[in-house]
PDB file of C-alpha atoms in Angstrom:
ATOM      1  CA  LEU A   4      -7.891  -1.699   7.550  1.00  0.00           C
ATOM      2  CA  ALA A   5      -4.142  -1.765   6.848  1.00  0.00           C
ATOM      3  CA  PHE A   6      -3.851   1.988   7.354  1.00  0.00           C
ATOM      4  CA  CYS A   7      -5.792   1.800  10.617  1.00  0.00           C
ATOM      5  CA  LEU A   8      -3.553  -0.992  11.884  1.00  0.00           C
ATOM      6  CA  SER A   9      -0.400   0.967  11.018  1.00  0.00           C
ATOM      7  CA  THR A  10      -1.414   3.947  13.153  1.00  0.00           C
ATOM      8  CA  GLY A  11      -3.657   2.448  15.809  1.00  0.00           C
ATOM      9  CA  THR A  12      -6.666   4.301  14.391  1.00  0.00           C
ATOM     10  CA  PRO A  13     -10.059   2.670  15.131  1.00  0.00           C
ATOM     11  CA  PHE A  14     -11.312   0.688  12.121  1.00  0.00           C
ATOM     12  CA  LEU A  15     -14.426   2.371  10.692  1.00  0.00           C
ATOM     13  CA  ASP A  16     -14.100   4.811  13.616  1.00  0.00           C
ATOM     14  CA  LYS A  17     -15.678   2.089  15.760  1.00  0.00           C
ATOM     15  CA  TYR A  18     -13.433  -0.933  16.267  1.00  0.00           C
ATOM     16  CA  PRO A  19     -10.355  -0.063  18.366  1.00  0.00           C
ATOM     17  CA  VAL A  20      -6.823  -0.983  17.321  1.00  0.00           C
ATOM     18  CA  VAL A  21      -5.000  -1.545  20.612  1.00  0.00           C
ATOM     19  CA  THR A  22      -1.541  -0.608  19.349  1.00  0.00           C
ATOM     20  CA  PRO A  23       0.029   0.483  16.024  1.00  0.00           C
ATOM     21  CA  THR A  24       0.921  -2.697  14.145  1.00  0.00           C
ATOM     22  CA  PRO A  25       3.374  -3.234  11.253  1.00  0.00           C
ATOM     23  CA  VAL A  26       1.521  -4.416   8.140  1.00  0.00           C
ATOM     24  CA  LEU A  27       2.730  -5.862   4.840  1.00  0.00           C
ATOM     25  CA  TYR A  28       0.314  -5.658   1.908  1.00  0.00           C
ATOM     26  CA  ILE A  29       1.123  -8.174  -0.842  1.00  0.00           C
ATOM     27  CA  GLN A  30      -0.659  -7.464  -4.129  1.00  0.00           C
ATOM     28  CA  THR A  31      -0.702 -10.321  -6.624  1.00  0.00           C
ATOM     29  CA  GLU A  32      -3.435  -9.128  -8.991  1.00  0.00           C
ATOM     30  CA  GLY A  33      -4.363  -5.940 -10.835  1.00  0.00           C
ATOM     31  CA  LYS A  34      -2.060  -3.019 -11.626  1.00  0.00           C
ATOM     32  CA  GLU A  35       0.340  -1.552  -9.084  1.00  0.00           C
ATOM     33  CA  SER A  36       0.010   1.987 -10.478  1.00  0.00           C
ATOM     34  CA  GLU A  37      -3.785   1.860 -10.205  1.00  0.00           C
ATOM     35  CA  THR A  38      -3.588   0.657  -6.603  1.00  0.00           C
ATOM     36  CA  VAL A  39      -1.246   3.467  -5.590  1.00  0.00           C
ATOM     37  CA  GLU A  40      -2.635   6.413  -7.560  1.00  0.00           C
ATOM     38  CA  ALA A  41      -6.350   5.627  -7.729  1.00  0.00           C
ATOM     39  CA  ARG A  42      -6.786   3.966  -4.357  1.00  0.00           C
ATOM     40  CA  MET A  43      -4.070   4.457  -1.764  1.00  0.00           C
ATOM     41  CA  ARG A  44      -3.408   8.160  -2.339  1.00  0.00           C
ATOM     42  CA  PRO A  45      -7.110   9.120  -2.071  1.00  0.00           C
ATOM     43  CA  MET A  46      -7.381   6.867   0.987  1.00  0.00           C
ATOM     44  CA  THR A  47      -4.649   8.797   2.827  1.00  0.00           C
ATOM     45  CA  ARG A  48      -6.775  11.948   2.627  1.00  0.00           C
ATOM     46  CA  ALA A  49      -9.276  10.321   4.974  1.00  0.00           C
ATOM     47  CA  ILE A  50      -7.296   7.740   6.928  1.00  0.00           C
ATOM     48  CA  PRO A  51      -3.805   8.399   8.327  1.00  0.00           C
ATOM     49  CA  VAL A  52      -1.029   5.905   7.548  1.00  0.00           C
ATOM     50  CA  ASN A  53       2.283   5.323   9.311  1.00  0.00           C
ATOM     51  CA  GLU A  54       4.780   4.688   6.508  1.00  0.00           C
ATOM     52  CA  THR A  55       7.158   3.040   8.993  1.00  0.00           C
ATOM     53  CA  HIS A  56       4.515   0.445   9.812  1.00  0.00           C
ATOM     54  CA  PHE A  57       3.105  -0.003   6.312  1.00  0.00           C
ATOM     55  CA  SER A  58       4.927  -1.841   3.536  1.00  0.00           C
ATOM     56  CA  ARG A  59       3.694  -3.185   0.228  1.00  0.00           C
ATOM     57  CA  VAL A  60       4.944  -5.624  -2.364  1.00  0.00           C
ATOM     58  CA  PHE A  61       3.659  -6.108  -5.894  1.00  0.00           C
ATOM     59  CA  GLN A  62       4.259  -9.467  -7.548  1.00  0.00           C
ATOM     60  CA  HIS A  63       1.891 -10.513 -10.307  1.00  0.00           C
ATOM     61  CA  PHE A  64       1.251 -14.148  -9.371  1.00  0.00           C
ATOM     62  CA  LEU A  65       3.056 -15.480  -6.328  1.00  0.00           C
ATOM     63  CA  PRO A  66       2.806 -19.273  -5.830  1.00  0.00           C
ATOM     64  CA  LEU A  67       2.575 -19.413  -2.058  1.00  0.00           C
ATOM     65  CA  ASP A  68       1.388 -23.006  -2.246  1.00  0.00           C
ATOM     66  CA  GLU A  69       5.054 -23.844  -2.876  1.00  0.00           C
ATOM     67  CA  GLU A  70       7.087 -24.027   0.326  1.00  0.00           C
ATOM     68  CA  ALA A  71      10.190 -22.738  -1.466  1.00  0.00           C
ATOM     69  CA  THR A  72       8.332 -19.508  -2.299  1.00  0.00           C
ATOM     70  CA  VAL A  73       7.181 -19.104   1.288  1.00  0.00           C
ATOM     71  CA  ASP A  74      10.767 -19.669   2.480  1.00  0.00           C
ATOM     72  CA  LEU A  75      11.958 -16.878   0.169  1.00  0.00           C
ATOM     73  CA  LEU A  76       9.245 -14.614   1.549  1.00  0.00           C
ATOM     74  CA  ILE A  77      10.255 -15.398   5.129  1.00  0.00           C
ATOM     75  CA  GLY A  78      13.867 -14.621   4.267  1.00  0.00           C
ATOM     76  CA  GLY A  79      12.781 -11.226   2.952  1.00  0.00           C
ATOM     77  CA  LEU A  80      10.720 -10.524   6.060  1.00  0.00           C
ATOM     78  CA  ARG A  81      13.728 -11.141   8.303  1.00  0.00           C
ATOM     79  CA  LYS A  82      15.687  -8.467   6.446  1.00  0.00           C
ATOM     80  CA  MET A  83      13.041  -5.788   6.988  1.00  0.00           C
ATOM     81  CA  LEU A  84      13.798  -3.053   9.498  1.00  0.00           C
ATOM     82  CA  VAL A  85      10.248  -3.346  10.845  1.00  0.00           C
ATOM     83  CA  PRO A  86       9.008  -6.922  10.205  1.00  0.00           C
ATOM     84  CA  PRO A  87       5.221  -7.186   9.808  1.00  0.00           C
ATOM     85  CA  LYS A  88       2.902  -8.593  12.415  1.00  0.00           C
ATOM     86  CA  VAL A  89       0.083  -8.703   9.865  1.00  0.00           C
ATOM     87  CA  ILE A  90       0.253  -9.726   6.199  1.00  0.00           C
ATOM     88  CA  ILE A  91      -2.610  -8.932   3.839  1.00  0.00           C
ATOM     89  CA  LEU A  92      -2.603 -11.165   0.770  1.00  0.00           C
ATOM     90  CA  ASP A  93      -4.541  -9.789  -2.203  1.00  0.00           C
ATOM     91  CA  SER A  94      -5.724 -12.028  -3.644  1.00  0.00           C
ATOM     92  CA  LEU A  95      -5.895 -15.786  -3.102  1.00  0.00           C
ATOM     93  CA  TYR A  96      -6.487 -16.958  -6.678  1.00  0.00           C
ATOM     94  CA  THR A  97      -3.254 -15.299  -7.884  1.00  0.00           C
ATOM     95  CA  SER A  98      -1.279 -16.498  -4.861  1.00  0.00           C
ATOM     96  CA  MET A  99      -1.308 -20.224  -5.580  1.00  0.00           C
ATOM     97  CA  GLY A 100      -0.539 -22.324  -8.621  1.00  0.00           C
ATOM     98  CA  GLY A 101      -2.948 -25.142  -7.848  1.00  0.00           C
ATOM     99  CA  ASP A 102      -6.675 -25.345  -8.510  1.00  0.00           C
ATOM    100  CA  LEU A 103      -8.748 -23.682  -5.780  1.00  0.00           C
ATOM    101  CA  ASN A 104     -11.456 -26.293  -6.285  1.00  0.00           C
ATOM    102  CA  GLU A 105      -9.141 -29.209  -5.501  1.00  0.00           C
ATOM    103  CA  ASN A 106      -8.853 -30.147  -1.842  1.00  0.00           C
ATOM    104  CA  GLN A 107      -5.295 -31.442  -2.221  1.00  0.00           C
ATOM    105  CA  ALA A 108      -4.144 -28.193  -3.862  1.00  0.00           C
ATOM    106  CA  VAL A 109      -5.705 -26.153  -1.074  1.00  0.00           C
ATOM    107  CA  ARG A 110      -4.080 -28.428   1.522  1.00  0.00           C
ATOM    108  CA  ARG A 111      -0.665 -27.712  -0.041  1.00  0.00           C
ATOM    109  CA  PHE A 112      -1.367 -23.983   0.153  1.00  0.00           C
ATOM    110  CA  ILE A 113      -2.441 -24.203   3.805  1.00  0.00           C
ATOM    111  CA  THR A 114       0.625 -26.295   4.716  1.00  0.00           C
ATOM    112  CA  ALA A 115       3.030 -23.882   3.050  1.00  0.00           C
ATOM    113  CA  ILE A 116       1.460 -20.614   4.215  1.00  0.00           C
ATOM    114  CA  SER A 117       1.138 -21.894   7.788  1.00  0.00           C
ATOM    115  CA  LYS A 118       4.884 -21.317   8.175  1.00  0.00           C
ATOM    116  CA  LEU A 119       4.030 -17.623   8.500  1.00  0.00           C
ATOM    117  CA  LEU A 120       1.592 -18.336  11.313  1.00  0.00           C
ATOM    118  CA  LYS A 121       4.373 -20.110  13.250  1.00  0.00           C
ATOM    119  CA  LEU A 122       6.278 -16.804  13.191  1.00  0.00           C
ATOM    120  CA  GLY A 123       3.408 -15.116  15.026  1.00  0.00           C
ATOM    121  CA  ILE A 124       2.116 -13.354  11.909  1.00  0.00           C
ATOM    122  CA  THR A 125      -1.599 -12.818  11.374  1.00  0.00           C
ATOM    123  CA  LEU A 126      -2.764 -13.507   7.813  1.00  0.00           C
ATOM    124  CA  ILE A 127      -5.614 -11.649   6.140  1.00  0.00           C
ATOM    125  CA  ILE A 128      -6.440 -13.257   2.794  1.00  0.00           C
ATOM    126  CA  ILE A 129      -8.593 -11.487   0.222  1.00  0.00           C
ATOM    127  CA  HIS A 130     -10.789 -13.953  -1.635  1.00  0.00           C
ATOM    128  CA  HIS A 131     -13.721 -13.834  -4.057  1.00  0.00           C
ATOM    129  CA  GLU A 132     -17.101 -15.520  -4.049  1.00  0.00           C
ATOM    130  CA  SER A 133     -18.419 -17.907  -6.667  1.00  0.00           C
ATOM    131  CA  LYS A 134     -21.130 -17.059  -9.179  1.00  0.00           C
ATOM    132  CA  GLU A 135     -24.560 -16.111  -7.889  1.00  0.00           C
ATOM    133  CA  GLN A 136     -27.031 -18.935  -7.382  1.00  0.00           C
ATOM    134  CA  TRP A 137     -30.756 -18.645  -8.075  1.00  0.00           C
ATOM    135  CA  GLU A 138     -33.596 -20.871  -6.968  1.00  0.00           C
ATOM    136  CA  GLU A 139     -37.134 -20.506  -8.308  1.00  0.00           C
ATOM    137  CA  GLY A 140     -36.349 -16.986  -9.478  1.00  0.00           C
ATOM    138  CA  ARG A 141     -34.902 -15.932  -6.137  1.00  0.00           C
ATOM    139  CA  LEU A 142     -31.272 -15.043  -5.483  1.00  0.00           C
ATOM    140  CA  LEU A 143     -29.905 -17.233  -2.714  1.00  0.00           C
ATOM    141  CA  ASP A 144     -28.273 -15.412   0.181  1.00  0.00           C
ATOM    142  CA  ARG A 145     -25.301 -17.684   0.892  1.00  0.00           C
ATOM    143  CA  GLY A 146     -23.288 -15.311   3.066  1.00  0.00           C
ATOM    144  CA  ASP A 147     -19.673 -16.409   3.467  1.00  0.00           C
ATOM    145  CA  ARG A 148     -20.662 -19.912   2.341  1.00  0.00           C
ATOM    146  CA  GLY A 149     -20.536 -18.587  -1.216  1.00  0.00           C
ATOM    147  CA  SER A 150     -16.751 -18.298  -1.274  1.00  0.00           C
ATOM    148  CA  TYR A 151     -15.133 -19.853  -4.331  1.00  0.00           C
ATOM    149  CA  GLY A 152     -13.252 -23.119  -4.110  1.00  0.00           C
ATOM    150  CA  SER A 153     -12.667 -25.930  -1.673  1.00  0.00           C
ATOM    151  CA  VAL A 154     -14.530 -26.016   1.639  1.00  0.00           C
ATOM    152  CA  PHE A 155     -11.137 -26.606   3.266  1.00  0.00           C
ATOM    153  CA  LEU A 156     -10.534 -22.860   3.043  1.00  0.00           C
ATOM    154  CA  ARG A 157     -13.570 -22.035   5.187  1.00  0.00           C
ATOM    155  CA  ALA A 158     -12.681 -24.790   7.620  1.00  0.00           C
ATOM    156  CA  TRP A 159      -9.096 -23.520   8.069  1.00  0.00           C
ATOM    157  CA  VAL A 160      -9.566 -19.809   8.758  1.00  0.00           C
ATOM    158  CA  SER A 161     -10.515 -18.320  12.133  1.00  0.00           C
ATOM    159  CA  HIS A 162     -12.868 -15.619  10.834  1.00  0.00           C
ATOM    160  CA  ILE A 163     -14.531 -14.719   7.540  1.00  0.00           C
ATOM    161  CA  LEU A 164     -15.456 -11.095   6.928  1.00  0.00           C
ATOM    162  CA  TYR A 165     -17.925 -10.891   4.062  1.00  0.00           C
ATOM    163  CA  LEU A 166     -18.306  -7.619   2.182  1.00  0.00           C
ATOM    164  CA  LYS A 167     -21.418  -7.616   0.020  1.00  0.00           C
ATOM    165  CA  LYS A 168     -22.261  -4.932  -2.525  1.00  0.00           C
ATOM    166  CA  HIS A 169     -25.934  -4.016  -3.037  1.00  0.00           C
ATOM    167  CA  LYS A 170     -27.763  -2.511  -6.007  1.00  0.00           C
ATOM    168  CA  ASP A 171     -27.727   0.965  -4.427  1.00  0.00           C
ATOM    169  CA  LYS A 172     -23.896   0.643  -4.191  1.00  0.00           C
ATOM    170  CA  SER A 173     -24.007   0.413  -0.409  1.00  0.00           C
ATOM    171  CA  ARG A 174     -22.198  -2.461   1.279  1.00  0.00           C
ATOM    172  CA  THR A 175     -22.873  -4.834   4.141  1.00  0.00           C
ATOM    173  CA  LEU A 176     -19.972  -6.129   6.220  1.00  0.00           C
ATOM    174  CA  THR A 177     -20.717  -9.280   8.206  1.00  0.00           C
ATOM    175  CA  CYS A 178     -18.763 -11.965  10.042  1.00  0.00           C
ATOM    176  CA  ASP A 179     -20.843 -15.105  10.409  1.00  0.00           C
ATOM    177  CA  THR A 180     -17.803 -17.356  10.836  1.00  0.00           C
ATOM    178  CA  GLN A 181     -16.202 -16.280  14.132  1.00  0.00           C
ATOM    179  CA  ARG A 182     -14.224 -18.920  15.991  1.00  0.00           C
ATOM    180  CA  SER A 183     -12.635 -16.852  18.758  1.00  0.00           C
ATOM    181  CA  GLY A 184     -15.220 -14.429  20.057  1.00  0.00           C
ATOM    182  CA  ASN A 185     -17.450 -11.781  18.558  1.00  0.00           C
ATOM    183  CA  VAL A 186     -15.063  -9.684  16.459  1.00  0.00           C
ATOM    184  CA  LEU A 187     -17.530  -7.788  14.289  1.00  0.00           C
ATOM    185  CA  GLU A 188     -21.169  -6.773  14.281  1.00  0.00           C
ATOM    186  CA  ARG A 189     -23.223  -6.432  11.112  1.00  0.00           C
ATOM    187  CA  GLU A 190     -22.340  -3.059   9.618  1.00  0.00           C
ATOM    188  CA  GLU A 191     -24.000  -1.026   6.875  1.00  0.00           C
ATOM    189  CA  LEU A 192     -21.348   0.834   4.885  1.00  0.00           C
ATOM    190  CA  ILE A 193     -21.207   3.590   2.300  1.00  0.00           C
ATOM    191  CA  LEU A 194     -18.219   3.983  -0.021  1.00  0.00           C
ATOM    192  CA  LEU A 195     -16.990   7.542  -0.403  1.00  0.00           C
ATOM    193  CA  GLU A 196     -15.204   8.030  -3.716  1.00  0.00           C
ATOM    194  CA  PRO A 197     -13.164   9.039  -5.579  1.00  0.00           C
ATOM    195  CA  ASP A 198     -11.342  11.524  -3.321  1.00  0.00           C
ATOM    196  CA  PRO A 199     -11.175  10.789  -0.481  1.00  0.00           C
ATOM    197  CA  LEU A 200     -11.656   7.056  -0.875  1.00  0.00           C
ATOM    198  CA  CYS A 201     -12.908   5.213   2.190  1.00  0.00           C
ATOM    199  CA  PHE A 202     -15.790   3.364   3.760  1.00  0.00           C
ATOM    200  CA  GLN A 203     -17.943   4.971   6.417  1.00  0.00           C
ATOM    201  CA  LEU A 204     -20.704   3.599   8.600  1.00  0.00           C
ATOM    202  CA  ARG A 205     -24.123   4.534   7.260  1.00  0.00           C
ATOM    203  CA  GLY A 206     -25.472   7.502   9.172  1.00  0.00           C
ATOM    204  CA  SER A 207     -22.113   8.807  10.411  1.00  0.00           C
ATOM    205  CA  LEU A 208     -20.193  11.833   9.200  1.00  0.00           C
ATOM    206  CA  PRO A 209     -17.687  11.012   6.443  1.00  0.00           C
ATOM    207  CA  PRO A 210     -14.035  11.045   7.593  1.00  0.00           C
ATOM    208  CA  ALA A 211     -13.283  14.027   5.323  1.00  0.00           C
ATOM    209  CA  THR A 212     -16.101  16.014   6.926  1.00  0.00           C
ATOM    210  CA  GLU A 213     -14.829  15.080  10.383  1.00  0.00           C
ATOM    211  CA  ALA A 214     -11.355  16.240   9.330  1.00  0.00           C
ATOM    212  CA  VAL A 215     -12.694  19.633   8.219  1.00  0.00           C
ATOM    213  CA  LEU A 216     -14.762  19.943  11.387  1.00  0.00           C
ATOM    214  CA  LYS A 217     -11.583  19.605  13.501  1.00  0.00           C
ATOM    215  CA  HIS A 218     -10.151  22.752  11.875  1.00  0.00           C
ATOM    216  CA  LEU A 219     -13.198  24.948  12.520  1.00  0.00           C
ATOM    217  CA  LYS A 220     -13.598  27.095  15.633  1.00  0.00           C
ATOM    218  CA  VAL A 221     -16.284  29.276  17.152  1.00  0.00           C
ATOM    219  CA  GLY A 222     -15.808  32.939  16.212  1.00  0.00           C
ATOM    220  CA  GLU A 223     -12.649  32.309  14.206  1.00  0.00           C
ATOM    221  CA  GLY A 224     -13.362  32.244  10.502  1.00  0.00           C
ATOM    222  CA  VAL A 225     -11.237  30.314   8.030  1.00  0.00           C
ATOM    223  CA  THR A 226     -11.427  30.226   4.240  1.00  0.00           C
ATOM    224  CA  ARG A 227     -11.901  27.172   2.102  1.00  0.00           C
ATOM    225  CA  ASP A 228      -8.305  27.421   0.832  1.00  0.00           C
ATOM    226  CA  GLN A 229      -7.016  27.552   4.406  1.00  0.00           C
ATOM    227  CA  LEU A 230      -8.984  24.403   5.229  1.00  0.00           C
ATOM    228  CA  VAL A 231      -7.457  22.661   2.198  1.00  0.00           C
ATOM    229  CA  GLU A 232      -3.974  23.558   3.440  1.00  0.00           C
ATOM    230  CA  ARG A 233      -4.600  22.589   7.054  1.00  0.00           C
ATOM    231  CA  SER A 234      -6.489  19.361   6.433  1.00  0.00           C
ATOM    232  CA  GLY A 235      -4.487  18.061   3.452  1.00  0.00           C
ATOM    233  CA  LEU A 236      -7.751  17.274   1.657  1.00  0.00           C
ATOM    234  CA  SER A 237      -8.543  18.187  -1.933  1.00  0.00           C
ATOM    235  CA  LEU A 238     -10.536  21.329  -2.737  1.00  0.00           C
ATOM    236  CA  ARG A 239     -13.414  19.142  -3.878  1.00  0.00           C
ATOM    237  CA  SER A 240     -13.470  17.209  -0.591  1.00  0.00           C
ATOM    238  CA  VAL A 241     -13.377  20.383   1.520  1.00  0.00           C
ATOM    239  CA  THR A 242     -16.134  21.983  -0.540  1.00  0.00           C
ATOM    240  CA  TYR A 243     -18.349  18.913  -0.113  1.00  0.00           C
ATOM    241  CA  ALA A 244     -17.609  18.765   3.624  1.00  0.00           C
ATOM    242  CA  LEU A 245     -18.484  22.444   4.144  1.00  0.00           C
ATOM    243  CA  SER A 246     -21.710  21.986   2.200  1.00  0.00           C
ATOM    244  CA  GLN A 247     -22.671  19.030   4.372  1.00  0.00           C
ATOM    245  CA  LEU A 248     -21.799  20.842   7.604  1.00  0.00           C
ATOM    246  CA  TYR A 249     -23.750  23.901   6.466  1.00  0.00           C
ATOM    247  CA  ASP A 250     -26.837  21.767   5.727  1.00  0.00           C
ATOM    248  CA  LEU A 251     -26.505  20.203   9.184  1.00  0.00           C
ATOM    249  CA  LYS A 252     -26.361  23.720  10.663  1.00  0.00           C
ATOM    250  CA  LYS A 253     -22.984  23.057  12.240  1.00  0.00           C
ATOM    251  CA  VAL A 254     -21.173  25.992  10.586  1.00  0.00           C
ATOM    252  CA  THR A 255     -21.847  29.610   9.849  1.00  0.00           C
ATOM    253  CA  MET A 256     -20.673  31.307   6.668  1.00  0.00           C
ATOM    254  CA  ARG A 257     -19.746  34.958   6.249  1.00  0.00           C
ATOM    255  CA  THR A 258     -20.724  36.181   2.793  1.00  0.00           C
ATOM    256  CA  GLY A 259     -18.383  38.082   0.525  1.00  0.00           C
ATOM    257  CA  TYR A 260     -15.088  37.046  -1.000  1.00  0.00           C
ATOM    258  CA  PRO A 261     -13.412  35.056   0.214  1.00  0.00           C
ATOM    259  CA  ARG A 262     -16.025  33.373   2.355  1.00  0.00           C
ATOM    260  CA  PHE A 263     -15.128  32.603   5.958  1.00  0.00           C
ATOM    261  CA  TYR A 264     -16.449  29.587   7.847  1.00  0.00           C
ATOM    262  CA  SER A 265     -16.659  29.022  11.603  1.00  0.00           C
ATOM    263  CA  LEU A 266     -18.432  26.725  14.026  1.00  0.00           C
ATOM    264  CA  ARG A 267     -22.004  27.710  14.701  1.00  0.00           C
ATOM    265  CA  THR A 268     -23.022  28.337  18.292  1.00  0.00           C
ATOM    266  CA  SER A 269     -26.429  27.542  19.738  1.00  0.00           C
ATOM    267  CA  GLY A 270     -28.975  30.078  18.538  1.00  0.00           C
ATOM    268  CA  GLU A 271     -26.641  31.603  15.956  1.00  0.00           C
ATOM    269  CA  ARG A 272     -28.001  32.066  12.453  1.00  0.00           C
ATOM    270  CA  ALA A 273     -26.146  30.264   9.641  1.00  0.00           C
TER     271      ALA A 273
END
């Protein structure tokens, strides 16, 4: 989502981003090296990013329920060459010192962090759900009502996007809490990993395959290595994309070494 916002690329190739928007990603949990090497780099092979509009900060534990901390953050934002219009906070439980289950602690967080909203900044807060609940041997489907902590959190936000992982490793993205219009439909997602790393709508071509498809032409053969160079994708990703396109009868392959690939015309044999 952050990458799409930075470039104005439609989110999930479906939801338009009206204009490129500066984004600040604040990571307060996990390992910075893992985020960059194992996640962000593979993501850039499928989704473009505008480095001018994308900034990130790593701070293991950042007590944003303290107004002094928020004031320091605001001071840093004002010094940026391209101040963010959107801040993604990942994640909530490592971004406040108080107890998430206590209403008063959550109120202090909301009061402090609301200073950012007064600057015209949109906040996207990554949060986790509580433990699964079972009733008479059946797993309860709580939707976004299963978020961990005080109900004040759900009452404060404008929208809640709920990403649920299923046993087959597919995901469902829903938005049952929508207070200013219909922002998202129910979407069935598949996670492509490890390289490139991105979500795609179930039933659509993966972004890497779409990227390879853009570099293929009718009657003009290109090799796999040339596609790697032109697309910026890994050899593994290009190989998988060509295999998928071949199975879909969208490309033709000239045998021999090296093999040349081109777009298949109607009636042409693969």
